[in-house]
XYZ file of C-alpha atoms in Angstrom:
760
model
C -10.873 20.128 93.282
C -7.925 18.869 91.281
C -7.000 20.008 87.770
C -7.765 16.593 86.268
C -11.217 16.527 87.890
C -11.911 20.046 86.568
C -10.918 19.144 83.058
C -12.759 15.935 83.100
C -16.136 17.744 84.358
C -15.766 21.096 82.351
C -14.222 19.888 79.042
C -15.336 16.388 78.447
C -18.386 16.281 80.576
C -20.443 13.153 79.900
C -18.419 12.084 76.955
C -15.492 11.111 79.427
C -16.964 7.691 79.943
C -16.943 7.067 76.075
C -13.352 8.307 75.867
C -11.892 6.323 78.693
C -13.679 2.994 77.702
C -13.443 3.076 73.929
C -11.281 5.625 72.284
C -8.168 5.362 74.545
C -7.942 1.523 74.336
C -8.283 1.558 70.597
C -5.493 3.994 70.246
C -3.345 1.873 72.565
C -4.009 -1.131 70.501
C -3.221 0.487 67.128
C 0.058 1.767 68.633
C 0.914 -1.752 69.652
C 0.122 -3.285 66.265
C 2.085 -0.584 64.480
C 5.169 -1.382 66.765
C 4.871 -5.079 65.962
C 4.468 -4.704 62.210
C 6.631 -1.675 61.630
C 10.012 -3.499 61.593
C 8.919 -5.546 58.638
C 7.663 -2.609 56.614
C 10.566 -0.392 57.441
C 12.873 -2.257 55.055
C 13.905 0.176 52.299
C 12.531 -0.874 48.863
C 14.723 -0.824 45.840
C 14.335 2.385 43.773
C 13.248 0.320 40.646
C 10.822 -2.441 41.545
C 10.688 -5.588 39.515
C 7.353 -6.458 40.654
C 5.456 -7.196 37.484
C 2.411 -5.078 36.876
C -0.249 -6.626 34.633
C 0.034 -5.221 31.002
C 3.264 -3.246 31.791
C 5.395 -3.232 28.607
C 9.129 -3.639 28.104
C 11.336 -0.493 28.938
C 14.929 -1.184 27.615
C 16.226 1.895 29.677
C 14.516 0.839 32.794
C 15.606 -2.711 32.128
C 19.383 -1.753 31.993
C 18.939 0.177 35.309
C 17.271 -2.705 36.961
C 20.092 -5.145 35.899
C 22.819 -2.764 37.183
C 20.637 -2.129 40.478
C 20.136 -5.824 40.972
C 23.840 -6.463 40.373
C 24.863 -3.770 43.074
C 22.228 -5.205 45.524
C 23.697 -8.700 45.151
C 27.232 -7.335 45.561
C 26.444 -5.493 48.766
C 24.879 -8.688 50.039
C 28.035 -10.506 49.254
C 30.082 -7.890 51.209
C 27.992 -8.312 54.275
C 28.372 -12.074 54.121
C 32.055 -11.910 53.326
C 33.533 -8.617 54.741
C 37.042 -9.725 53.966
C 36.435 -9.765 50.332
C 37.345 -6.468 48.608
C 34.734 -4.612 46.718
C 34.860 -3.060 43.295
C 35.089 0.735 43.046
C 31.613 2.422 42.971
C 32.513 4.225 39.580
C 33.395 1.067 37.880
C 30.407 -1.319 38.157
C 31.088 -4.743 37.043
C 28.573 -5.539 34.323
C 27.570 -8.956 33.036
C 29.824 -9.713 30.019
C 28.454 -12.612 27.643
C 30.897 -15.368 27.254
C 32.468 -15.583 23.779
C 30.915 -18.094 21.544
C 33.025 -21.138 20.855
C 35.101 -20.912 17.671
C 33.602 -22.240 14.497
C 35.666 -24.783 12.655
C 36.971 -23.648 9.370
C 37.539 -27.260 8.013
C 35.533 -28.232 4.929
C 35.498 -31.820 5.984
C 32.465 -32.542 8.196
C 33.092 -35.555 10.286
C 31.490 -36.950 13.399
C 33.608 -34.843 15.725
C 32.402 -31.514 13.903
C 28.980 -32.835 14.021
C 29.145 -33.549 17.753
C 30.787 -30.183 18.361
C 27.962 -28.471 16.445
C 25.433 -30.298 18.473
C 27.064 -29.420 21.695
C 27.221 -25.720 20.655
C 23.528 -25.774 19.748
C 22.604 -27.373 23.087
C 24.815 -24.861 25.011
C 23.208 -21.930 23.190
C 19.664 -23.288 23.935
C 20.550 -23.842 27.621
C 21.875 -20.288 27.810
C 18.575 -19.094 26.357
C 16.632 -21.147 28.961
C 18.861 -19.902 31.820
C 18.358 -16.401 30.765
C 14.646 -16.779 31.231
C 14.985 -18.507 34.613
C 17.799 -16.095 36.012
C 16.231 -12.929 34.486
C 16.152 -9.914 36.738
C 12.412 -10.198 36.122
C 12.250 -13.825 37.430
C 9.508 -14.281 39.980
C 11.938 -15.856 42.251
C 13.704 -12.446 42.487
C 10.524 -10.334 42.684
C 10.082 -8.180 45.707
C 7.102 -10.104 47.109
C 6.542 -11.153 50.635
C 6.866 -14.765 51.785
C 3.099 -14.813 52.272
C 2.521 -14.347 48.513
C 4.978 -16.890 47.398
C 2.391 -19.630 47.255
C -0.172 -18.819 44.649
C -2.258 -21.883 45.117
C -1.927 -25.136 47.028
C 0.957 -27.228 45.719
C 2.523 -24.385 43.715
C 5.392 -22.417 45.172
C 7.311 -19.811 43.216
C 10.763 -21.054 42.442
C 13.608 -20.282 39.952
C 11.728 -22.120 37.241
C 8.665 -19.938 37.647
C 8.217 -17.432 34.809
C 5.527 -14.741 34.170
C 3.647 -14.219 31.090
C 1.885 -10.962 30.597
C -0.236 -10.093 27.539
C -2.674 -7.350 26.236
C -5.468 -7.724 23.722
C -7.097 -4.683 22.297
C -8.689 -3.122 19.209
C -5.329 -1.997 17.849
C -2.524 -3.923 19.605
C -1.626 -7.374 20.807
C 1.617 -7.539 23.138
C 2.991 -10.379 25.003
C 6.258 -10.539 27.234
C 7.717 -13.281 29.248
C 9.487 -12.058 32.482
C 9.184 -8.540 31.092
C 11.028 -9.703 27.822
C 8.943 -8.982 24.821
C 8.293 -12.025 22.763
C 5.446 -10.714 20.454
C 3.962 -7.385 19.306
C 1.509 -6.829 16.489
C -0.365 -3.617 15.623
C -2.025 -4.424 12.302
C -3.145 -7.902 11.622
C -6.819 -8.549 12.386
C -7.964 -11.931 14.112
C -6.737 -14.451 16.553
C -2.966 -14.331 17.271
C -1.308 -17.530 18.464
C 2.078 -17.865 19.995
C 3.561 -21.145 21.037
C 6.053 -21.422 23.846
C 8.611 -24.242 24.576
C 7.710 -25.531 28.041
C 11.273 -26.336 28.906
C 13.104 -23.159 27.663
C 10.311 -20.635 27.299
C 11.440 -20.017 23.732
C 8.850 -18.890 21.098
C 8.422 -21.832 18.620
C 5.677 -20.593 16.434
C 3.866 -17.289 15.666
C 0.540 -17.341 13.606
C -2.252 -14.935 12.837
C -5.693 -16.343 11.936
C -7.976 -13.827 10.440
C -11.168 -15.512 11.738
C -13.277 -12.515 10.658
C -13.097 -14.145 7.227
C -14.855 -17.296 6.489
C -12.910 -20.590 6.429
C -9.729 -19.258 8.309
C -10.750 -21.228 11.239
C -9.810 -24.535 9.408
C -6.181 -23.361 9.517
C -6.535 -22.566 13.142
C -7.879 -25.943 14.032
C -5.111 -27.631 11.933
C -2.536 -25.572 13.549
C -3.655 -26.485 17.179
C -3.753 -30.126 16.278
C -0.245 -30.103 14.842
C 1.282 -28.306 17.864
C 3.246 -30.711 20.110
C 1.607 -31.858 23.315
C 2.867 -29.878 26.467
C 3.442 -26.660 24.643
C 2.213 -23.391 26.050
C -0.249 -21.810 23.650
C -1.176 -18.162 24.032
C -4.118 -16.754 22.092
C -5.091 -13.013 21.835
C -7.526 -10.958 19.780
C -6.726 -7.817 17.703
C -9.661 -5.887 16.361
C -12.247 -8.599 15.516
C -12.189 -12.420 15.312
C -15.720 -13.718 15.666
C -17.573 -13.227 12.332
C -15.964 -16.337 10.705
C -15.474 -18.412 13.860
C -18.096 -21.149 13.737
C -18.764 -24.133 15.988
C -15.729 -26.007 14.716
C -13.151 -23.291 15.783
C -14.956 -22.616 19.038
C -14.987 -26.291 20.036
C -11.328 -26.555 19.421
C -10.725 -23.558 21.791
C -13.100 -25.094 24.314
C -11.038 -28.358 24.114
C -8.015 -26.357 25.250
C -9.915 -25.240 28.206
C -11.500 -21.896 27.041
C -14.607 -20.872 29.051
C -15.474 -17.838 26.859
C -14.787 -19.273 23.317
C -18.521 -19.870 22.830
C -19.470 -16.370 23.855
C -16.957 -14.381 21.819
C -19.056 -11.909 19.734
C -18.418 -9.051 17.304
C -15.466 -7.059 18.292
C -15.084 -8.724 21.703
C -11.547 -8.921 23.293
C -10.279 -12.108 24.524
C -7.084 -13.808 25.682
C -6.169 -17.348 26.701
C -3.124 -19.152 27.969
C -3.265 -22.848 28.010
C -1.036 -25.999 27.928
C -1.625 -28.306 24.879
C -2.900 -31.580 26.362
C -2.969 -30.033 29.799
C -4.855 -27.479 31.909
C -5.823 -23.947 31.149
C -3.481 -21.472 32.779
C -5.437 -18.237 32.440
C -8.299 -16.504 30.407
C -9.938 -13.137 30.269
C -12.615 -11.685 28.226
C -14.258 -8.159 27.502
C -17.725 -7.964 25.913
C -18.334 -5.014 23.843
C -21.786 -4.657 25.093
C -20.728 -4.293 28.718
C -17.388 -2.463 28.330
C -17.537 1.064 29.637
C -15.138 2.410 27.156
C -17.219 4.686 24.895
C -15.947 2.878 21.799
C -17.353 0.073 19.431
C -14.948 -2.559 20.712
C -14.643 -4.374 23.915
C -12.264 -2.907 26.418
C -8.465 -3.821 26.300
C -7.879 -6.937 28.383
C -4.706 -7.445 30.339
C -3.637 -10.846 31.672
C -0.823 -12.117 33.781
C -0.064 -15.735 34.748
C 2.874 -17.691 36.250
C 3.924 -21.154 35.272
C 6.939 -23.321 35.748
C 9.342 -24.244 33.022
C 10.025 -27.953 33.056
C 13.489 -28.994 33.989
C 14.403 -31.696 31.411
C 13.003 -32.271 27.925
C 12.193 -35.861 27.113
C 13.665 -37.051 23.947
C 11.636 -39.042 21.359
C 12.587 -42.683 20.870
C 13.631 -42.181 17.278
C 16.518 -44.077 15.608
C 19.869 -42.431 15.848
C 20.341 -41.351 12.191
C 20.949 -38.092 10.318
C 17.420 -37.444 9.227
C 15.942 -38.014 12.857
C 18.714 -35.682 14.225
C 17.524 -33.041 11.882
C 13.881 -33.636 12.981
C 15.081 -33.251 16.671
C 16.852 -29.953 16.096
C 13.980 -28.523 14.030
C 11.189 -29.604 16.423
C 13.082 -28.175 19.412
C 12.610 -24.559 18.046
C 9.657 -24.956 15.742
C 5.996 -25.995 16.188
C 2.776 -26.714 14.177
C 4.275 -29.351 11.878
C 2.284 -32.472 12.852
C 3.873 -35.866 12.100
C 7.208 -34.263 11.501
C 7.426 -33.679 15.293
C 5.359 -36.482 16.563
C 7.243 -38.951 18.795
C 5.012 -41.923 17.533
C 6.301 -41.336 13.995
C 9.658 -43.029 14.559
C 11.323 -42.556 11.054
C 11.693 -39.729 8.551
C 10.256 -42.073 5.901
C 6.932 -42.529 7.833
C 6.358 -38.819 7.927
C 5.327 -38.848 4.214
C 2.779 -40.742 2.184
C 4.200 -43.126 -0.371
C 2.316 -43.502 -3.558
C 4.195 -45.651 -5.964
C 8.024 -46.588 -5.441
C 8.015 -48.333 -8.800
C 6.778 -45.328 -10.593
C 9.529 -43.159 -8.997
C 12.162 -45.666 -10.333
C 10.642 -45.617 -13.751
C 10.558 -41.723 -13.885
C 14.064 -41.518 -12.432
C 15.360 -43.360 -15.386
C 14.054 -40.684 -17.870
C 15.861 -37.606 -19.086
C 13.344 -35.098 -17.716
C 14.141 -36.273 -14.235
C 17.662 -34.955 -14.748
C 16.595 -31.771 -16.648
C 13.583 -30.626 -14.510
C 14.245 -28.061 -11.774
C 11.679 -26.898 -9.052
C 11.688 -23.312 -7.999
C 9.487 -22.187 -5.186
C 8.751 -18.500 -4.378
C 8.699 -18.108 -0.585
C 7.761 -15.185 1.630
C 7.456 -15.345 5.501
C 5.145 -18.257 5.704
C 7.184 -21.384 6.884
C 4.098 -23.636 7.530
C 2.903 -23.120 4.095
C 6.376 -23.796 2.642
C 6.477 -26.966 4.638
C 3.216 -28.202 3.212
C 4.392 -27.465 -0.327
C 7.704 -29.294 0.186
C 5.870 -32.203 1.957
C 3.538 -32.645 -1.128
C 6.542 -32.557 -3.413
C 8.296 -35.215 -1.381
C 5.341 -37.542 -1.560
C 5.206 -37.349 -5.396
C 6.984 -40.094 -7.294
C 9.573 -38.639 -9.841
C 10.946 -35.761 -7.795
C 14.604 -35.039 -8.159
C 15.381 -33.719 -4.653
C 18.727 -32.297 -5.634
C 17.033 -29.738 -7.870
C 14.716 -27.930 -5.574
C 15.379 -24.359 -4.868
C 13.547 -22.003 -2.503
C 13.887 -18.232 -3.281
C 13.053 -16.028 -0.240
C 13.141 -12.338 0.354
C 14.782 -12.249 3.825
C 16.674 -14.396 6.251
C 13.431 -15.549 7.964
C 14.498 -18.101 10.571
C 11.397 -20.339 10.048
C 12.026 -20.470 6.277
C 15.677 -21.262 6.883
C 14.718 -24.114 9.330
C 12.384 -25.721 6.912
C 14.897 -25.612 4.038
C 17.504 -27.006 6.145
C 15.117 -29.755 7.476
C 14.422 -30.813 3.760
C 17.983 -30.339 2.614
C 16.895 -27.990 -0.353
C 18.748 -25.064 -1.827
C 17.927 -21.654 -0.352
C 18.498 -18.329 -2.138
C 17.906 -15.333 -0.191
C 17.806 -11.992 -1.965
C 15.731 -8.891 -1.224
C 14.187 -7.837 -4.359
C 13.863 -3.995 -5.134
C 10.505 -2.402 -5.886
C 7.827 -0.350 -4.371
C 5.010 -2.769 -4.794
C 4.445 -6.453 -4.378
C 3.927 -6.980 -8.077
C 7.306 -5.542 -9.003
C 9.152 -7.519 -6.356
C 7.511 -10.693 -7.431
C 8.416 -9.978 -11.065
C 12.150 -9.224 -10.126
C 12.151 -12.515 -8.151
C 10.868 -14.438 -11.243
C 13.532 -12.734 -13.324
C 16.128 -13.805 -10.758
C 14.960 -17.413 -11.011
C 15.009 -17.496 -14.870
C 18.492 -15.931 -14.686
C 19.873 -18.272 -12.249
C 18.573 -21.614 -13.523
C 18.167 -20.924 -17.209
C 20.909 -18.282 -17.589
C 18.465 -16.299 -19.452
C 19.639 -12.860 -20.722
C 17.244 -9.924 -20.501
C 17.213 -6.872 -22.571
C 19.108 -3.620 -21.326
C 16.851 -1.702 -19.033
C 14.973 -4.626 -17.655
C 17.256 -5.770 -14.937
C 17.229 -3.728 -11.682
C 20.388 -2.063 -10.914
C 20.381 -3.555 -7.432
C 20.406 -7.086 -8.823
C 23.268 -9.141 -7.498
C 22.639 -12.339 -9.365
C 25.710 -11.872 -11.490
C 27.927 -12.343 -8.282
C 26.065 -15.441 -6.983
C 26.525 -19.003 -7.874
C 23.252 -20.520 -9.116
C 22.013 -23.526 -7.099
C 21.781 -25.794 -10.211
C 21.179 -25.644 -14.044
C 18.261 -27.175 -15.793
C 16.527 -27.119 -19.131
C 12.975 -27.001 -17.895
C 11.414 -25.699 -14.679
C 8.214 -25.927 -12.554
C 7.508 -22.700 -10.848
C 5.600 -22.969 -7.664
C 4.561 -20.461 -4.812
C 4.877 -21.563 -1.220
C 1.091 -21.867 -0.918
C 0.663 -24.408 -3.606
C 0.122 -28.027 -3.009
C 0.819 -30.443 -5.768
C -0.825 -33.983 -6.375
C 0.917 -37.339 -6.118
C 1.044 -37.647 -9.833
C 2.358 -34.313 -10.956
C 5.566 -35.689 -12.212
C 3.916 -38.458 -14.132
C 1.728 -35.895 -15.605
C 4.562 -33.619 -16.709
C 6.472 -36.715 -18.033
C 3.521 -37.609 -20.197
C 2.476 -34.172 -21.413
C 5.761 -32.273 -21.697
C 6.839 -33.759 -25.089
C 4.085 -31.869 -26.705
C 6.219 -28.740 -26.377
C 8.778 -30.252 -28.555
C 6.384 -31.407 -31.318
C 4.192 -28.197 -31.317
C 6.033 -24.955 -31.118
C 2.681 -23.123 -30.403
C 2.514 -24.525 -26.893
C 4.303 -22.024 -24.623
C 3.777 -23.810 -21.349
C 1.909 -26.401 -19.395
C -0.042 -25.435 -16.142
C -0.804 -28.076 -13.550
C -3.590 -25.782 -12.179
C -7.088 -25.427 -13.517
C -9.474 -22.572 -12.341
C -12.458 -24.753 -13.280
C -11.008 -27.559 -10.999
C -14.310 -27.826 -9.020
C -15.809 -31.356 -8.026
C -18.907 -31.142 -10.376
C -16.911 -30.314 -13.413
C -13.361 -31.879 -12.924
C -13.628 -35.677 -13.321
C -11.460 -36.981 -16.221
C -7.804 -37.505 -15.174
C -6.567 -37.836 -18.756
C -8.556 -34.976 -20.215
C -6.435 -32.085 -21.455
C -7.214 -28.651 -22.930
C -5.516 -25.805 -24.739
C -6.308 -22.207 -23.563
C -5.196 -18.855 -25.240
C -5.494 -17.228 -21.815
C -2.503 -17.536 -19.559
C -2.734 -19.731 -16.416
C 0.386 -18.865 -14.611
C 0.014 -21.056 -11.446
C 2.138 -24.208 -11.129
C 3.657 -23.448 -14.613
C 6.011 -25.508 -16.432
C 8.356 -23.679 -18.756
C 11.344 -24.712 -20.920
C 14.622 -22.845 -21.513
C 13.801 -22.642 -25.227
C 10.625 -20.685 -24.559
C 12.225 -18.542 -22.000
C 15.345 -17.566 -24.128
C 13.505 -17.099 -27.397
C 10.204 -15.794 -26.383
C 9.758 -14.746 -22.823
C 13.096 -13.042 -21.897
C 13.322 -10.680 -24.943
C 9.762 -9.271 -24.064
C 10.379 -8.701 -20.347
C 9.105 -5.478 -18.827
C 11.356 -2.510 -18.286
C 12.452 -1.689 -14.741
C 10.034 1.215 -14.275
C 7.069 -0.895 -15.332
C 4.403 -1.675 -12.747
C 3.065 -4.758 -14.648
C 3.089 -8.230 -13.279
C 5.634 -10.790 -14.520
C 2.973 -12.903 -16.387
C 2.026 -10.035 -18.539
C 5.025 -10.715 -20.499
C 3.765 -14.210 -21.091
C 0.398 -12.920 -22.033
C 2.097 -10.849 -24.594
C 3.987 -13.844 -25.927
C 0.798 -15.974 -26.180
C -1.238 -13.102 -27.884
C 1.548 -12.336 -30.246
C 0.787 -15.038 -32.743
C -2.568 -16.748 -33.258
C -2.648 -20.260 -32.173
C -0.320 -20.083 -29.270
C -1.566 -21.609 -26.116
C -1.022 -23.012 -22.619
C -2.027 -26.651 -21.777
C -3.876 -27.547 -18.602
C -5.643 -30.687 -17.275
C -9.249 -30.966 -16.391
C -8.393 -32.542 -13.009
C -5.844 -30.115 -11.236
C -2.358 -31.481 -10.320
C -1.867 -28.289 -8.109
C -4.170 -26.326 -5.928
C -4.050 -23.133 -3.838
C -4.201 -23.537 -0.109
C -3.297 -20.135 1.530
C -5.735 -18.068 3.561
C -3.242 -15.286 3.994
C -0.808 -13.536 1.846
C 0.277 -10.371 -0.151
C -2.666 -10.820 -2.657
C -4.938 -13.371 -0.881
C -7.157 -13.307 2.160
C -9.432 -15.833 3.743
C -12.530 -14.734 1.876
C -10.834 -15.195 -1.551
C -9.511 -18.637 -0.587
C -12.768 -19.831 0.934
C -14.927 -18.667 -1.921
C -12.700 -19.349 -4.890
C -10.189 -22.070 -4.192
C -11.250 -24.056 -1.178
C -13.341 -26.612 -3.072
C -10.774 -27.327 -5.760
C -10.031 -31.101 -6.243
C -6.682 -32.731 -6.681
C -5.623 -35.793 -8.398
C -5.236 -38.483 -5.717
C -3.883 -41.508 -7.828
C -1.281 -42.495 -10.125
C -3.294 -45.526 -11.356
C -4.227 -44.269 -14.819
C -2.619 -44.134 -18.418
C -2.701 -41.363 -20.955
C -3.628 -42.701 -24.411
C -1.424 -41.703 -27.297
C -4.142 -39.943 -29.127
C -4.979 -37.841 -25.994
C -1.359 -36.364 -26.212
C -1.204 -36.048 -29.900
C -4.401 -34.149 -30.281
C -3.133 -31.228 -28.248
C -1.244 -30.252 -31.388
C -2.834 -27.020 -32.837
C -4.372 -28.633 -36.053
C -5.448 -31.766 -34.438
C -7.013 -29.972 -31.395
C -9.112 -27.570 -33.605
C -10.201 -30.605 -35.693
C -11.149 -32.556 -32.388
C -13.009 -29.665 -30.920
C -14.948 -28.865 -34.150
C -16.080 -32.503 -34.401
C -16.984 -32.610 -30.729
C -19.171 -29.391 -31.018
C -20.885 -30.851 -34.277
C -21.581 -34.185 -32.402
C -22.930 -32.396 -29.316
C -26.674 -32.078 -28.546
C -27.670 -28.464 -28.094
C -29.382 -27.867 -24.679
C -31.019 -24.877 -23.074
C -30.997 -25.749 -19.558
C -31.031 -23.803 -16.344
C -28.681 -25.717 -14.138
C -29.646 -23.551 -11.025
C -33.322 -24.767 -11.174
C -33.065 -28.480 -12.267
C -30.735 -31.430 -11.897
C -29.238 -32.511 -15.159
C -29.492 -36.300 -15.870
C -26.232 -38.382 -15.868
C -25.119 -39.774 -19.283
C -22.124 -39.909 -21.556
C -23.450 -37.992 -24.565
C -21.667 -34.608 -25.470
C -23.843 -31.635 -25.108
C -23.367 -27.953 -26.158
C -24.862 -24.760 -24.546
C -24.707 -21.260 -26.069
C -24.613 -18.064 -23.892
C -24.995 -14.465 -24.795
C -21.737 -12.695 -24.791
C -20.920 -9.342 -26.491
C -17.239 -9.252 -25.689
C -17.468 -6.771 -22.904
C -17.649 -6.949 -19.109
C -21.277 -5.793 -19.145
C -22.083 -8.636 -21.590
C -20.685 -11.545 -19.418
C -23.688 -11.833 -17.071
C -25.144 -14.758 -18.664
C -21.751 -16.453 -18.780
C -21.502 -15.719 -15.066
C -24.765 -17.174 -14.276
C -24.213 -20.389 -16.280
C -20.783 -21.003 -14.393
C -22.332 -20.168 -11.050
C -25.097 -22.727 -11.626
C -22.555 -25.401 -12.746
C -20.786 -24.478 -9.405
C -17.496 -23.742 -10.896
C -15.317 -20.663 -11.624
C -17.444 -17.772 -12.369
C -15.438 -14.675 -11.378
C -14.074 -13.725 -14.973
C -13.658 -15.615 -18.188
C -10.589 -17.754 -17.749
C -9.151 -20.799 -19.540
C -11.333 -20.813 -22.703
C -10.238 -21.630 -26.290
C -11.716 -19.436 -29.049
C -14.703 -18.590 -26.912
C -15.406 -22.259 -25.861
C -15.073 -23.733 -22.324
C -15.229 -27.566 -21.958
C -15.505 -29.911 -19.092
C -17.194 -33.131 -17.909
C -20.501 -32.481 -16.127
C -22.631 -35.499 -14.811
C -20.660 -37.605 -17.322
C -21.405 -35.403 -20.317
C -18.705 -33.453 -22.113
C -20.247 -30.101 -21.892
C -19.171 -27.251 -24.107
C -20.222 -23.742 -23.373
C -19.971 -21.438 -26.405
C -19.930 -17.714 -26.203
C -22.436 -16.323 -28.835
C -21.734 -14.449 -31.010
C -17.958 -13.781 -30.316
C -16.874 -17.415 -30.795
C -16.053 -18.531 -34.328
C -18.168 -21.566 -33.523
C -21.274 -19.606 -32.990
C -22.616 -20.748 -36.501
C -23.351 -24.071 -34.971
C -26.363 -22.652 -32.872
C -29.646 -23.841 -34.054
C -31.967 -21.037 -35.355
C -34.690 -21.916 -32.750
C -32.226 -21.982 -29.788
C -33.360 -20.071 -26.674
C -30.769 -18.754 -24.375
C -30.736 -19.077 -20.638
C -30.151 -15.508 -19.269
C -29.091 -14.200 -15.974
C -32.331 -13.224 -13.962
C -32.786 -9.650 -12.863
C -33.231 -11.070 -9.286
C -32.142 -14.208 -7.676
C -35.532 -15.929 -8.083
C -36.265 -15.224 -11.745
C -34.815 -16.835 -14.807
C -35.760 -16.250 -18.427
C -34.844 -17.649 -21.796
C -34.680 -15.687 -24.961
C -34.769 -16.643 -28.489
C -31.902 -15.946 -30.831
C -31.921 -12.326 -32.144
C -33.031 -12.015 -35.683
C -31.759 -9.391 -38.180
C -34.836 -7.242 -37.993
C -36.060 -7.642 -34.334
C -34.677 -7.654 -30.859
C -35.119 -10.519 -28.627
C -37.817 -10.340 -25.832
C -37.956 -12.091 -22.608
C -40.077 -15.454 -22.736
C -40.647 -18.048 -19.981
C -38.036 -20.651 -19.660
C -38.601 -23.502 -22.233
C -36.427 -26.031 -20.301
């Protein structure tokens, strides 16, 4: 018996058949396969892989090593291909050195040659930025992926134009990178984050945050998406929460962009979308809080990676070759979300704006106020809001475009681009202060010092102030103060030309406000109705140098004060009886921002969203309407109006008031305290107007037109006109609940009032 037969019988026994027919052939087959595939996988991988991992963040140290490693790898390949070419010493690696920028011309004469050179420099810079994206070490064309993975789907092969976008959306962070280059990071702002990319260069052209947790903010989201140019890449991501205020309107707009999950986004869900405006969706991901196995109250973080090709050549709009359209081209190449300004179908600069009355502009331009009035705009980091403010000014006849100055805190690129587009003065000065109120106050002080040459008392000017060393943008004798979230009406300069002479005739008028807190649809109907108020309305405020020099500047707050700037104006008005601010019934300016230092979506939606704005210039102020603003005439007019008014005790929340033209008067209980304002709040709420706090009254009287009536609301007994109340008058009081309303008789000297059923 041979040794093989002995081993087969004694060791393997009956299992020999299985070993010979199954196991041994399998081992041979695995050996052959390994021999065939081993050569391909035996290639040594680079030490630092530039294969992009979803959600991986930018590491500058790693990035430098990768660039150096990639350079050495290419140099080694070149040595293999060209052995005769000498190599650099290993201890002196040749690093990429950026080419020096072309010299800037120092000539003050700007001719066509310098313009063409600047244009060429701009184009070369943008081309370098585009090439830096395409030729990045993280380009998909250079990633260490096998040939079998270079076709992601049919008809799409990875080329040098292919870039990779990665993003993360979570409860506390939104992060985006393009070819591993960070393009966006936010750790604090709740809502939907939107980033727009130029489809030709990969450059970020817009960054916005929409706090759709608050009501009404989705209106800005929809407007922004509509204003983005077709073809742009839009990236959306959620931080914290974005669904509570997102209604069908916002969800439908996202669905139009290709979103599959927009209708299902629920409370604290995470969601991200990459899409092409006017094209196809590129990628989308979603994490539901109910199914996420995270142990937290938010949906799990979502990571998304998608590849897309940058387009080679950007088509030019067929606009006429002029200076204004060239400014539009440069602006729209690096900015987005500006609607008609970047619309190729709007072929001229003039067609971007609404034209109300060219003849009115000529008439106003011939008056002295046109030369004396300056416009000062306080800007932050909201270029889209600033654009809307400037656009509304450009559409108003009577604007002197040479006297518009924007005061910004920092060199924000978007703010600078908008100012350059409109050709307005830009003053950048970081204001000192440890609170927003102090910084805004210092900015107002800088504006008054620049434009009015106002001198402030010692101890009120911050030591860091550099306005003494700066050249003011222009000088003026009157000023209209605006913020970058204020939209003005088409007739604002007609309004100021007609009303401003009252400040010369009546020294008790400290300013004119174009804003009205009570400017809601039901109570703001008369375009020529003007009122006085002894409470300061500081929005869209018109001031003269005389008031600033004699009254406002001497009472400016000390540097260490924490009060707002308008507190000084409040002190000026309260210093002498009879001083007032004039304002219109129909506002000539309204607040439009849903985000800011002191504003949010809920405040804008509930308090300012429904404000109306004058929409025509086809009206005329009567001479007596302006003259009666003088103190003595206004008090006489108000007294006569109150005496001629019919007293009413009417619950506007329960019944509709009939339309007519007869003046009516209503008395409300008010004991000059916060607790005693409930009846006033209830009356204003029922009138669907401003009801937050008592604003814009004159001696305890608030007047406006309601259903054709001139309605006067008198605070009893604090108003000096309380004696006009009939003895049998019954007050409408605020209900203890939202379903009960009572009226009470006027209190007598020896008995307290008792609740009785409504007599209306």
